[in-house]
Structure formats: C-alpha cells, structure tokens
Amino acid sequence: MKVTLAQLTARFDALSARERGLVAAALLGSVAFIFWVVLIDPQMLRRRMAEQSVAVQRGQIEMLRAQVAALASPTQSPEAIARREIESLKKQVGETGERLATLENALVTPQRMSRLLESMIGGRSNLRLLSLRTLPVMPVLEKKDGGGKPGATQADQRKTQSVGEKASAIAETGGLFKHGVELQMEGGYSDITEYLERLEQLPQKLLWSSFSLSGEKYPKVVLKLTVFTLSMDRTWMTF
C-alpha cells in the first residue's frame, strides 16, 4: 500500500508541536549524516592520507640527508676513501677492457703502421717519400695531478700520493695509448688522391689526425699527413 505525500503531510500535521519538532530534528540529523558520509568524510580521509604520505617522504629525505652527511664526514679516513676510488677504477677498467680489445683489433697495429705507409708508396714512380717520423706515444686519457687537499697533513698527503700512484698504475696498465706517424710525400695530385683512397680502404683502419697539401711545386703536390693508431700496449712500434 503506497503512502502519498498528502497522507504523510496529514500525519505530520496531526502530531503535537513537540512531536513535530522531534521528527524535524531527526530528518535534519539524517540529512547531515548523509552529507558527512558522502562529502566531508572522503575529503578528510584523503587529507589524512596525504599528510601520512608527506610524513613518509619527509622521513625518507631526512634519512638520505643523514647518509650524505655520513659520507661527507671528515672522520672517514683517507685510506677508506682511496680504497673505494681504486675499487671503482678497477671495476671501470674491467668493464672497458673487452671494448678496448675490440677497438684495437679493428685498427692497424703500431708494429705494422710505418712499414705499411712506406710500402704503399713503393713501386709507384710518381710518389716520392720525403720524410717519415714517429711521434711520442701518448695516453688517450691524460693523468690528473693528484695534489693534496687544503688543510691536509703531510702524512695524509703522502698517503694520498701513494694511492694516486697506485691508481695511475692501474689506469696505465688497462689504458689506451696513441701511436702516431707524420708522413710527407711528393707526387701528382691524382697519385696523392689515389694513395689516400687506398689508405681508407684498408681492412684495418688508421685514424687521421691532420692533413695538408702544398702546391708550391706544381704540378707536384706535397702531402703532409699525420695518422695514428690505438693500442693497449705502450711499447712503440718497430721498423
């Protein structure tokens, strides 16, 4: 049996003033409860969750700050810091060793470079070798000057120097060295061009450092070419 709005109104009007006040208060309380559940409570829940998240992040930041402060603490011995640096360097050397070997195999060896350059001129009457000289062997990565830190004691500086020498030895053992040759030759322009093209087509490559042509004796041209190869062996090439 359906109750109409008119019937509800009639029933409400039949109540005493005190009863009507109680019913109205109950209705208002129900509306306020629904409003709280639907709108207010979710907002407060999200706010509490956000505050908890911020608190967690602040705790993580404080923990990271404490770790950074511990790492930067002057109480750490220079030996411990140096040992970590050496271990890191050893790891880098080990990781790059295979790649350096691959690169070395793709290039002409230092032992063959000068003979190869000279042999490619021989038998060609239009080309004449003017000079061929080797250049000093240079490390691809220059050593850094490991000076002592300001305020360090002489004992600390000696320890740092000793560690630096060990690190340099590690770097030099697993390092890469540049072996260069400076070549000057004379010939016709087309002969010089052909020579350079044959150099580029070699199965094992040479790296070019500098290149210049002089036409003061035209039609003869003087080529000055500096090429180099890379090797993990510091020993200079043999002729």
mmCIF file of C-alpha atoms in Angstrom:
data_model
loop_
_atom_site.group_PDB
_atom_site.id
_atom_site.type_symbol
_atom_site.label_atom_id
_atom_site.label_comp_id
_atom_site.label_asym_id
_atom_site.label_seq_id
_atom_site.Cartn_x
_atom_site.Cartn_y
_atom_site.Cartn_z
ATOM 1 C CA MET A 1 0.000 0.000 0.000
ATOM 2 C CA LYS A 2 1.542 3.245 -1.140
ATOM 3 C CA VAL A 3 1.652 6.227 1.162
ATOM 4 C CA THR A 4 1.208 9.518 -0.648
ATOM 5 C CA LEU A 5 2.831 12.804 0.182
ATOM 6 C CA ALA A 6 -0.568 14.197 1.203
ATOM 7 C CA GLN A 7 -1.058 11.371 3.681
ATOM 8 C CA LEU A 8 2.395 11.943 5.161
ATOM 9 C CA THR A 9 1.642 15.647 5.436
ATOM 10 C CA ALA A 10 -1.668 14.928 7.166
ATOM 11 C CA ARG A 11 0.010 12.599 9.622
ATOM 12 C CA PHE A 12 2.690 15.192 10.321
ATOM 13 C CA ASP A 13 0.052 17.885 10.927
ATOM 14 C CA ALA A 14 -1.784 15.575 13.309
ATOM 15 C CA LEU A 15 1.246 15.384 15.554
ATOM 16 C CA SER A 16 1.668 17.661 18.502
ATOM 17 C CA ALA A 17 4.115 20.551 18.314
ATOM 18 C CA ARG A 18 6.645 18.633 20.415
ATOM 19 C CA GLU A 19 6.381 15.524 18.179
ATOM 20 C CA ARG A 20 6.722 17.619 15.027
ATOM 21 C CA GLY A 21 9.924 19.147 16.455
ATOM 22 C CA LEU A 22 11.389 15.726 17.174
ATOM 23 C CA VAL A 23 10.576 14.483 13.649
ATOM 24 C CA ALA A 24 12.123 17.596 12.066
ATOM 25 C CA ALA A 25 15.272 17.193 14.171
ATOM 26 C CA ALA A 26 15.542 13.544 13.136
ATOM 27 C CA LEU A 27 15.201 14.475 9.457
ATOM 28 C CA LEU A 28 17.851 17.185 9.739
ATOM 29 C CA GLY A 29 20.182 14.768 11.516
ATOM 30 C CA SER A 30 19.730 12.206 8.727
ATOM 31 C CA VAL A 31 20.478 14.810 6.064
ATOM 32 C CA ALA A 32 23.588 15.970 7.955
ATOM 33 C CA PHE A 33 24.791 12.363 8.336
ATOM 34 C CA ILE A 34 24.364 11.679 4.607
ATOM 35 C CA PHE A 35 26.185 14.944 3.777
ATOM 36 C CA TRP A 36 29.054 13.919 6.084
ATOM 37 C CA VAL A 37 29.352 10.415 4.651
ATOM 38 C CA VAL A 38 29.131 11.500 1.012
ATOM 39 C CA LEU A 39 31.167 14.719 1.011
ATOM 40 C CA ILE A 40 33.044 15.554 4.200
ATOM 41 C CA ASP A 41 34.435 12.187 5.310
ATOM 42 C CA PRO A 42 36.127 11.272 1.940
ATOM 43 C CA GLN A 43 37.811 14.682 1.871
ATOM 44 C CA MET A 44 39.145 14.217 5.389
ATOM 45 C CA LEU A 45 40.291 10.697 4.538
ATOM 46 C CA ARG A 46 42.203 11.948 1.507
ATOM 47 C CA ARG A 47 43.707 14.714 3.611
ATOM 48 C CA ARG A 48 44.881 12.237 6.260
ATOM 49 C CA MET A 49 46.387 10.004 3.558
ATOM 50 C CA ALA A 50 48.174 12.994 2.013
ATOM 51 C CA GLU A 51 49.538 14.030 5.408
ATOM 52 C CA GLN A 52 50.783 10.484 6.027
ATOM 53 C CA SER A 53 52.447 10.413 2.579
ATOM 54 C CA VAL A 54 54.159 13.745 3.259
ATOM 55 C CA ALA A 55 55.361 12.453 6.621
ATOM 56 C CA VAL A 56 56.823 9.322 4.983
ATOM 57 C CA GLN A 57 58.582 11.379 2.309
ATOM 58 C CA ARG A 58 59.999 13.729 4.928
ATOM 59 C CA GLY A 59 61.336 10.738 6.814
ATOM 60 C CA GLN A 60 62.998 9.424 3.649
ATOM 61 C CA ILE A 61 64.535 12.832 2.947
ATOM 62 C CA GLU A 62 65.924 13.025 6.471
ATOM 63 C CA MET A 63 67.366 9.524 6.110
ATOM 64 C CA LEU A 64 69.061 10.476 2.810
ATOM 65 C CA ARG A 65 70.439 13.633 4.386
ATOM 66 C CA ALA A 66 71.876 11.586 7.215
ATOM 67 C CA GLN A 67 73.518 9.206 4.716
ATOM 68 C CA VAL A 68 75.000 12.109 2.732
ATOM 69 C CA ALA A 69 76.305 13.681 5.927
ATOM 70 C CA ALA A 70 77.862 10.369 6.940
ATOM 71 C CA LEU A 71 79.591 10.008 3.558
ATOM 72 C CA ALA A 72 80.865 13.582 3.696
ATOM 73 C CA SER A 73 82.009 13.260 7.276
ATOM 74 C CA PRO A 74 85.664 14.268 7.762
ATOM 75 C CA THR A 75 86.014 11.417 10.246
ATOM 76 C CA GLN A 76 86.313 8.951 7.346
ATOM 77 C CA SER A 77 89.931 8.030 6.804
ATOM 78 C CA PRO A 78 91.671 8.989 3.548
ATOM 79 C CA GLU A 79 92.642 5.323 3.169
ATOM 80 C CA ALA A 80 88.980 4.210 3.118
ATOM 81 C CA ILE A 81 88.070 6.856 0.555
ATOM 82 C CA ALA A 82 91.105 5.986 -1.578
ATOM 83 C CA ARG A 83 90.313 2.258 -1.431
ATOM 84 C CA ARG A 84 86.807 2.919 -2.721
ATOM 85 C CA GLU A 85 88.210 5.042 -5.543
ATOM 86 C CA ILE A 86 90.696 2.320 -6.502
ATOM 87 C CA GLU A 87 88.000 -0.373 -6.449
ATOM 88 C CA SER A 88 85.782 1.812 -8.622
ATOM 89 C CA LEU A 89 88.676 2.341 -11.035
ATOM 90 C CA LYS A 90 89.391 -1.392 -11.186
ATOM 91 C CA LYS A 91 85.746 -2.051 -11.985
ATOM 92 C CA GLN A 92 85.779 0.513 -14.790
ATOM 93 C CA VAL A 93 88.962 -0.984 -16.231
ATOM 94 C CA GLY A 94 87.427 -4.453 -16.191
ATOM 95 C CA GLU A 95 84.217 -3.308 -17.877
ATOM 96 C CA THR A 96 86.007 -1.424 -20.656
ATOM 97 C CA GLY A 97 88.772 -3.964 -21.302
ATOM 98 C CA GLU A 98 86.757 -6.036 -23.744
ATOM 99 C CA ARG A 99 85.581 -2.987 -25.686
ATOM 100 C CA LEU A 100 89.142 -1.667 -25.919
ATOM 101 C CA ALA A 101 90.327 -5.025 -27.243
ATOM 102 C CA THR A 102 87.620 -4.961 -29.917
ATOM 103 C CA LEU A 103 88.646 -1.455 -30.957
ATOM 104 C CA GLU A 104 92.321 -2.420 -31.034
ATOM 105 C CA ASN A 105 91.602 -5.371 -33.342
ATOM 106 C CA ALA A 106 89.842 -3.064 -35.809
ATOM 107 C CA LEU A 107 92.942 -0.848 -36.188
ATOM 108 C CA VAL A 108 96.365 -1.330 -37.745
ATOM 109 C CA THR A 109 98.837 -2.430 -35.080
ATOM 110 C CA PRO A 110 101.652 0.000 -34.163
ATOM 111 C CA GLN A 111 104.217 -2.601 -35.303
ATOM 112 C CA ARG A 112 102.807 -2.582 -38.856
ATOM 113 C CA MET A 113 101.871 1.067 -39.288
ATOM 114 C CA SER A 114 105.096 2.680 -40.521
ATOM 115 C CA ARG A 115 106.004 -0.223 -42.820
ATOM 116 C CA LEU A 116 102.500 -0.212 -44.244
ATOM 117 C CA LEU A 117 102.608 3.500 -45.045
ATOM 118 C CA GLU A 118 106.004 3.171 -46.711
ATOM 119 C CA SER A 119 105.169 0.004 -48.652
ATOM 120 C CA MET A 120 102.106 1.645 -50.195
ATOM 121 C CA ILE A 121 104.423 4.219 -51.783
ATOM 122 C CA GLY A 122 106.984 1.731 -53.100
ATOM 123 C CA GLY A 123 106.674 0.726 -56.739
ATOM 124 C CA ARG A 124 104.908 3.937 -57.718
ATOM 125 C CA SER A 125 107.364 6.174 -59.540
ATOM 126 C CA ASN A 126 105.047 9.190 -59.304
ATOM 127 C CA LEU A 127 105.214 9.204 -55.491
ATOM 128 C CA ARG A 128 108.315 10.086 -53.504
ATOM 129 C CA LEU A 129 108.649 9.754 -49.732
ATOM 130 C CA LEU A 130 110.164 12.912 -48.243
ATOM 131 C CA SER A 131 110.061 12.030 -44.550
ATOM 132 C CA LEU A 132 108.520 9.555 -42.150
ATOM 133 C CA ARG A 133 108.877 10.098 -38.416
ATOM 134 C CA THR A 134 107.239 8.562 -35.399
ATOM 135 C CA LEU A 135 105.587 10.693 -32.749
ATOM 136 C CA PRO A 136 105.822 10.189 -28.984
ATOM 137 C CA VAL A 137 103.398 7.681 -27.528
ATOM 138 C CA MET A 138 100.605 9.495 -25.716
ATOM 139 C CA PRO A 139 97.919 8.125 -23.390
ATOM 140 C CA VAL A 140 94.419 8.749 -24.677
ATOM 141 C CA LEU A 141 93.435 9.855 -21.163
ATOM 142 C CA GLU A 142 95.939 12.188 -19.568
ATOM 143 C CA LYS A 143 96.857 11.635 -15.914
ATOM 144 C CA LYS A 144 95.446 14.114 -13.476
ATOM 145 C CA ASP A 145 97.650 15.875 -10.962
ATOM 146 C CA GLY A 146 96.537 14.472 -7.625
ATOM 147 C CA GLY A 147 97.520 17.318 -5.352
ATOM 148 C CA GLY A 148 96.707 17.175 -1.665
ATOM 149 C CA LYS A 149 93.588 18.760 -0.285
ATOM 150 C CA PRO A 150 93.908 22.100 1.517
ATOM 151 C CA GLY A 151 94.478 21.611 5.217
ATOM 152 C CA ALA A 152 95.669 18.021 4.871
ATOM 153 C CA THR A 153 98.587 16.899 6.984
ATOM 154 C CA GLN A 154 101.869 15.768 5.430
ATOM 155 C CA ALA A 155 101.050 12.186 6.400
ATOM 156 C CA ASP A 156 97.685 12.406 4.642
ATOM 157 C CA GLN A 157 99.347 13.919 1.569
ATOM 158 C CA ARG A 158 101.902 11.089 1.452
ATOM 159 C CA LYS A 159 99.098 8.534 1.707
ATOM 160 C CA THR A 160 97.110 10.302 -0.994
ATOM 161 C CA GLN A 161 100.187 10.429 -3.239
ATOM 162 C CA SER A 162 100.794 6.704 -2.724
ATOM 163 C CA VAL A 163 97.188 5.924 -3.586
ATOM 164 C CA GLY A 164 97.396 8.205 -6.622
ATOM 165 C CA GLU A 165 100.459 6.328 -7.865
ATOM 166 C CA LYS A 166 98.614 3.019 -7.486
ATOM 167 C CA ALA A 167 95.599 4.395 -9.330
ATOM 168 C CA SER A 168 97.833 5.716 -12.118
ATOM 169 C CA ALA A 169 99.469 2.309 -12.437
ATOM 170 C CA ILE A 170 96.066 0.654 -12.750
ATOM 171 C CA ALA A 171 94.934 3.176 -15.355
ATOM 172 C CA GLU A 172 98.180 2.811 -17.299
ATOM 173 C CA THR A 173 98.026 -0.987 -17.252
ATOM 174 C CA GLY A 174 94.485 -1.089 -18.616
ATOM 175 C CA GLY A 175 94.713 2.160 -20.578
ATOM 176 C CA LEU A 176 94.781 3.053 -24.233
ATOM 177 C CA PHE A 177 97.742 4.682 -25.977
ATOM 178 C CA LYS A 178 98.017 6.680 -29.178
ATOM 179 C CA HIS A 179 100.876 5.790 -31.593
ATOM 180 C CA GLY A 180 101.320 8.400 -34.313
ATOM 181 C CA VAL A 181 103.323 8.854 -37.521
ATOM 182 C CA GLU A 182 103.924 12.037 -39.507
ATOM 183 C CA LEU A 183 104.386 11.402 -43.227
ATOM 184 C CA GLN A 184 105.460 13.746 -46.036
ATOM 185 C CA MET A 185 105.413 12.705 -49.680
ATOM 186 C CA GLU A 186 105.532 14.321 -53.093
ATOM 187 C CA GLY A 187 103.624 13.396 -56.233
ATOM 188 C CA GLY A 188 100.913 14.316 -58.685
ATOM 189 C CA TYR A 189 97.532 15.313 -57.290
ATOM 190 C CA SER A 190 95.817 12.237 -58.721
ATOM 191 C CA ASP A 191 98.540 9.959 -57.311
ATOM 192 C CA ILE A 192 98.213 11.545 -53.862
ATOM 193 C CA THR A 193 94.424 11.157 -54.013
ATOM 194 C CA GLU A 194 94.731 7.504 -55.008
ATOM 195 C CA TYR A 195 97.136 6.881 -52.119
ATOM 196 C CA LEU A 196 94.710 8.381 -49.606
ATOM 197 C CA GLU A 197 91.811 6.372 -51.029
ATOM 198 C CA ARG A 198 93.787 3.146 -50.635
ATOM 199 C CA LEU A 199 94.541 4.074 -47.030
ATOM 200 C CA GLU A 200 90.827 4.485 -46.357
ATOM 201 C CA GLN A 201 90.034 1.102 -47.924
ATOM 202 C CA LEU A 202 92.404 -0.892 -45.711
ATOM 203 C CA PRO A 203 90.680 -3.736 -43.783
ATOM 204 C CA GLN A 204 92.319 -2.491 -40.595
ATOM 205 C CA LYS A 205 91.963 1.237 -40.200
ATOM 206 C CA LEU A 206 94.257 4.153 -39.438
ATOM 207 C CA LEU A 207 92.944 7.245 -37.669
ATOM 208 C CA TRP A 208 93.735 10.596 -39.263
ATOM 209 C CA SER A 209 94.907 13.451 -37.055
ATOM 210 C CA SER A 210 95.901 16.174 -39.559
ATOM 211 C CA PHE A 211 96.167 16.596 -43.310
ATOM 212 C CA SER A 212 97.575 19.340 -45.551
ATOM 213 C CA LEU A 213 98.540 19.815 -49.210
ATOM 214 C CA SER A 214 101.071 22.253 -50.640
ATOM 215 C CA GLY A 215 101.150 23.162 -54.345
ATOM 216 C CA GLU A 216 104.278 25.314 -54.388
ATOM 217 C CA LYS A 217 105.997 22.863 -56.788
ATOM 218 C CA TYR A 218 103.027 22.497 -59.163
ATOM 219 C CA PRO A 219 102.255 20.167 -60.889
ATOM 220 C CA LYS A 220 103.874 18.284 -57.990
ATOM 221 C CA VAL A 221 101.960 18.348 -54.709
ATOM 222 C CA VAL A 222 103.435 17.816 -51.238
ATOM 223 C CA LEU A 223 101.246 15.917 -48.796
ATOM 224 C CA LYS A 224 101.774 16.181 -45.038
ATOM 225 C CA LEU A 225 99.720 13.587 -43.215
ATOM 226 C CA THR A 226 99.592 12.644 -39.543
ATOM 227 C CA VAL A 227 97.914 9.342 -38.738
ATOM 228 C CA PHE A 228 97.735 7.280 -35.576
ATOM 229 C CA THR A 229 96.520 4.007 -34.231
ATOM 230 C CA LEU A 230 95.427 2.941 -30.752
ATOM 231 C CA SER A 231 96.851 0.171 -28.642
ATOM 232 C CA MET A 232 96.725 -1.022 -25.043
ATOM 233 C CA ASP A 233 100.490 -1.618 -25.372
ATOM 234 C CA ARG A 234 102.615 1.431 -24.573
ATOM 235 C CA THR A 235 105.655 -0.017 -26.402
ATOM 236 C CA TRP A 236 106.410 1.964 -29.547
ATOM 237 C CA MET A 237 106.333 0.409 -32.995
ATOM 238 C CA THR A 238 109.333 -1.311 -34.551
ATOM 239 C CA PHE A 239 110.602 -0.789 -38.081
#
